[in-house]
Amino acid sequence: MNKKLLFSLLLAGTAFTGHADEARLPRFPATNGPDVVFSYAGDLYKAPLGGGEAQRRTSHIGYEMFARFSPDGKPIAFTGQYDGNTEVYLMPANGGEPQRLTYTSTNSRDDLGDRMGPNNIVMT
């Protein structure tokens, strides 16, 4: 049932982008049970899984993606591209200042092609 509701929420979110010059779709959804967090237009949004208005949780000029709730549902870990590097951040689920968890300098490892796999991506 939750998968159907999540799919319906993401499908409904695409309705308002149909007439835009650039199609922007909600991406990378994750749930903790009562809520869903997803990326849209480079920012993170959180919405009740049962329906309701999505609230933006990040507003940095950099791109945020791959958000995941912690097991207790309080903080959200995500991958952010704020200073040219792709790093992992942690922030309260109800909003707040992200805390940087990884510190990776740009080096030859980051110049590997996509076939080698991504770096500093929040997976679970």
mmCIF file of C-alpha atoms in Angstrom:
data_model
loop_
_atom_site.group_PDB
_atom_site.id
_atom_site.type_symbol
_atom_site.label_atom_id
_atom_site.label_comp_id
_atom_site.label_asym_id
_atom_site.label_seq_id
_atom_site.Cartn_x
_atom_site.Cartn_y
_atom_site.Cartn_z
ATOM 1 C CA MET A 1 0.000 0.000 0.000
ATOM 2 C CA ASN A 2 2.789 2.456 0.872
ATOM 3 C CA LYS A 3 4.486 1.853 -2.480
ATOM 4 C CA LYS A 4 1.252 2.713 -4.303
ATOM 5 C CA LEU A 5 0.833 5.870 -2.242
ATOM 6 C CA LEU A 6 4.455 6.906 -2.822
ATOM 7 C CA PHE A 7 4.083 6.317 -6.564
ATOM 8 C CA SER A 8 0.854 8.356 -6.596
ATOM 9 C CA LEU A 9 2.581 11.200 -4.746
ATOM 10 C CA LEU A 10 5.464 11.264 -7.198
ATOM 11 C CA LEU A 11 3.104 11.028 -10.170
ATOM 12 C CA ALA A 12 0.974 13.884 -8.822
ATOM 13 C CA GLY A 13 4.110 15.971 -8.358
ATOM 14 C CA THR A 14 4.828 15.754 -12.060
ATOM 15 C CA ALA A 15 1.471 17.325 -12.991
ATOM 16 C CA PHE A 16 2.585 20.880 -12.265
ATOM 17 C CA THR A 17 5.783 20.516 -14.334
ATOM 18 C CA GLY A 18 4.035 19.596 -17.581
ATOM 19 C CA HIS A 19 4.105 23.105 -19.069
ATOM 20 C CA ALA A 20 7.573 24.122 -17.905
ATOM 21 C CA ASP A 21 10.423 24.708 -20.324
ATOM 22 C CA GLU A 22 12.497 22.240 -18.356
ATOM 23 C CA ALA A 23 10.849 19.174 -16.832
ATOM 24 C CA ARG A 24 11.859 18.789 -13.188
ATOM 25 C CA LEU A 25 10.663 15.646 -11.473
ATOM 26 C CA PRO A 26 10.808 14.536 -7.861
ATOM 27 C CA ARG A 27 13.743 12.136 -7.631
ATOM 28 C CA PHE A 28 15.374 9.713 -5.196
ATOM 29 C CA PRO A 29 12.466 9.229 -2.732
ATOM 30 C CA ALA A 30 12.995 7.628 0.682
ATOM 31 C CA THR A 31 10.533 7.058 3.507
ATOM 32 C CA ASN A 32 10.658 6.523 7.246
ATOM 33 C CA GLY A 33 7.030 5.347 7.397
ATOM 34 C CA PRO A 34 4.952 8.494 7.970
ATOM 35 C CA ASP A 35 7.036 10.846 5.763
ATOM 36 C CA VAL A 36 8.825 10.868 2.423
ATOM 37 C CA VAL A 37 11.908 12.898 1.524
ATOM 38 C CA PHE A 38 12.906 13.515 -2.107
ATOM 39 C CA SER A 39 14.994 15.748 -4.362
ATOM 40 C CA TYR A 40 13.316 18.309 -6.583
ATOM 41 C CA ALA A 41 15.129 20.997 -8.592
ATOM 42 C CA GLY A 42 18.313 20.365 -6.615
ATOM 43 C CA ASP A 43 16.777 20.803 -3.153
ATOM 44 C CA LEU A 44 15.369 18.355 -0.586
ATOM 45 C CA TYR A 45 11.673 18.301 0.278
ATOM 46 C CA LYS A 46 9.780 16.388 2.973
ATOM 47 C CA ALA A 47 6.071 15.538 2.798
ATOM 48 C CA PRO A 48 3.631 13.383 4.761
ATOM 49 C CA LEU A 49 3.226 10.032 3.036
ATOM 50 C CA GLY A 50 -0.522 10.183 3.688
ATOM 51 C CA GLY A 51 -0.798 13.372 1.635
ATOM 52 C CA GLY A 52 -0.190 17.037 2.233
ATOM 53 C CA GLU A 53 2.095 19.854 1.215
ATOM 54 C CA ALA A 54 5.775 19.160 0.629
ATOM 55 C CA GLN A 55 8.085 21.445 2.611
ATOM 56 C CA ARG A 56 11.519 22.409 1.326
ATOM 57 C CA ARG A 57 14.278 21.373 3.733
ATOM 58 C CA THR A 58 17.336 22.756 1.876
ATOM 59 C CA SER A 59 17.870 25.907 -0.171
ATOM 60 C CA HIS A 60 21.591 26.019 -0.934
ATOM 61 C CA ILE A 61 22.671 26.853 -4.478
ATOM 62 C CA GLY A 62 24.421 23.453 -4.582
ATOM 63 C CA TYR A 63 22.653 20.218 -5.506
ATOM 64 C CA GLU A 64 21.286 17.881 -2.802
ATOM 65 C CA MET A 65 20.262 14.297 -3.537
ATOM 66 C CA PHE A 66 20.030 10.707 -2.229
ATOM 67 C CA ALA A 67 18.436 11.664 1.102
ATOM 68 C CA ARG A 68 17.812 8.894 3.623
ATOM 69 C CA PHE A 69 16.128 8.976 7.025
ATOM 70 C CA SER A 70 18.029 7.569 9.985
ATOM 71 C CA PRO A 71 16.470 4.473 11.594
ATOM 72 C CA ASP A 72 14.824 6.637 14.289
ATOM 73 C CA GLY A 73 13.524 9.085 11.629
ATOM 74 C CA LYS A 74 15.000 12.186 13.295
ATOM 75 C CA PRO A 75 17.992 13.184 11.105
ATOM 76 C CA ILE A 76 18.302 12.938 7.332
ATOM 77 C CA ALA A 77 21.598 12.033 5.661
ATOM 78 C CA PHE A 78 22.096 13.213 2.097
ATOM 79 C CA THR A 79 24.675 13.817 -0.589
ATOM 80 C CA GLY A 80 25.388 17.466 -1.311
ATOM 81 C CA GLN A 81 27.513 19.274 -3.869
ATOM 82 C CA TYR A 82 28.254 22.591 -2.168
ATOM 83 C CA ASP A 83 31.882 23.443 -2.867
ATOM 84 C CA GLY A 84 32.710 21.436 -5.968
ATOM 85 C CA ASN A 85 33.035 18.160 -4.089
ATOM 86 C CA THR A 86 30.381 15.541 -3.517
ATOM 87 C CA GLU A 87 30.116 15.077 0.251
ATOM 88 C CA VAL A 88 27.770 13.488 2.805
ATOM 89 C CA TYR A 89 25.774 15.768 5.139
ATOM 90 C CA LEU A 90 23.415 15.223 8.077
ATOM 91 C CA MET A 91 20.541 17.523 9.079
ATOM 92 C CA PRO A 92 17.481 17.371 11.357
ATOM 93 C CA ALA A 93 14.396 15.989 9.565
ATOM 94 C CA ASN A 94 12.442 19.117 10.554
ATOM 95 C CA GLY A 95 15.043 21.398 8.998
ATOM 96 C CA GLY A 96 18.188 23.102 10.167
ATOM 97 C CA GLU A 97 21.816 23.626 9.284
ATOM 98 C CA PRO A 98 23.424 20.616 7.539
ATOM 99 C CA GLN A 99 26.490 19.145 9.229
ATOM 100 C CA ARG A 100 29.215 17.951 6.870
ATOM 101 C CA LEU A 101 30.257 14.346 7.623
ATOM 102 C CA THR A 102 32.861 13.642 4.923
ATOM 103 C CA TYR A 103 35.835 15.718 3.827
ATOM 104 C CA THR A 104 37.227 14.605 0.507
ATOM 105 C CA SER A 105 39.587 16.822 -1.419
ATOM 106 C CA THR A 106 39.314 16.781 -5.180
ATOM 107 C CA ASN A 107 41.871 14.305 -6.397
ATOM 108 C CA SER A 108 42.395 11.911 -9.281
ATOM 109 C CA ARG A 109 40.003 9.440 -7.651
ATOM 110 C CA ASP A 110 37.128 11.880 -8.235
ATOM 111 C CA ASP A 111 37.936 12.129 -11.942
ATOM 112 C CA LEU A 112 37.016 8.489 -12.588
ATOM 113 C CA GLY A 113 34.225 7.863 -15.044
ATOM 114 C CA ASP A 114 30.694 6.911 -13.983
ATOM 115 C CA ARG A 115 31.440 3.281 -14.761
ATOM 116 C CA MET A 116 33.808 3.188 -11.778
ATOM 117 C CA GLY A 117 30.977 4.122 -9.386
ATOM 118 C CA PRO A 118 30.082 7.285 -7.474
ATOM 119 C CA ASN A 119 31.941 8.681 -4.463
ATOM 120 C CA ASN A 120 30.362 9.850 -1.184
ATOM 121 C CA ILE A 121 26.821 8.799 -2.038
ATOM 122 C CA VAL A 122 24.312 8.044 0.736
ATOM 123 C CA MET A 123 22.921 4.604 -0.083
ATOM 124 C CA THR A 124 21.154 3.414 3.085
#
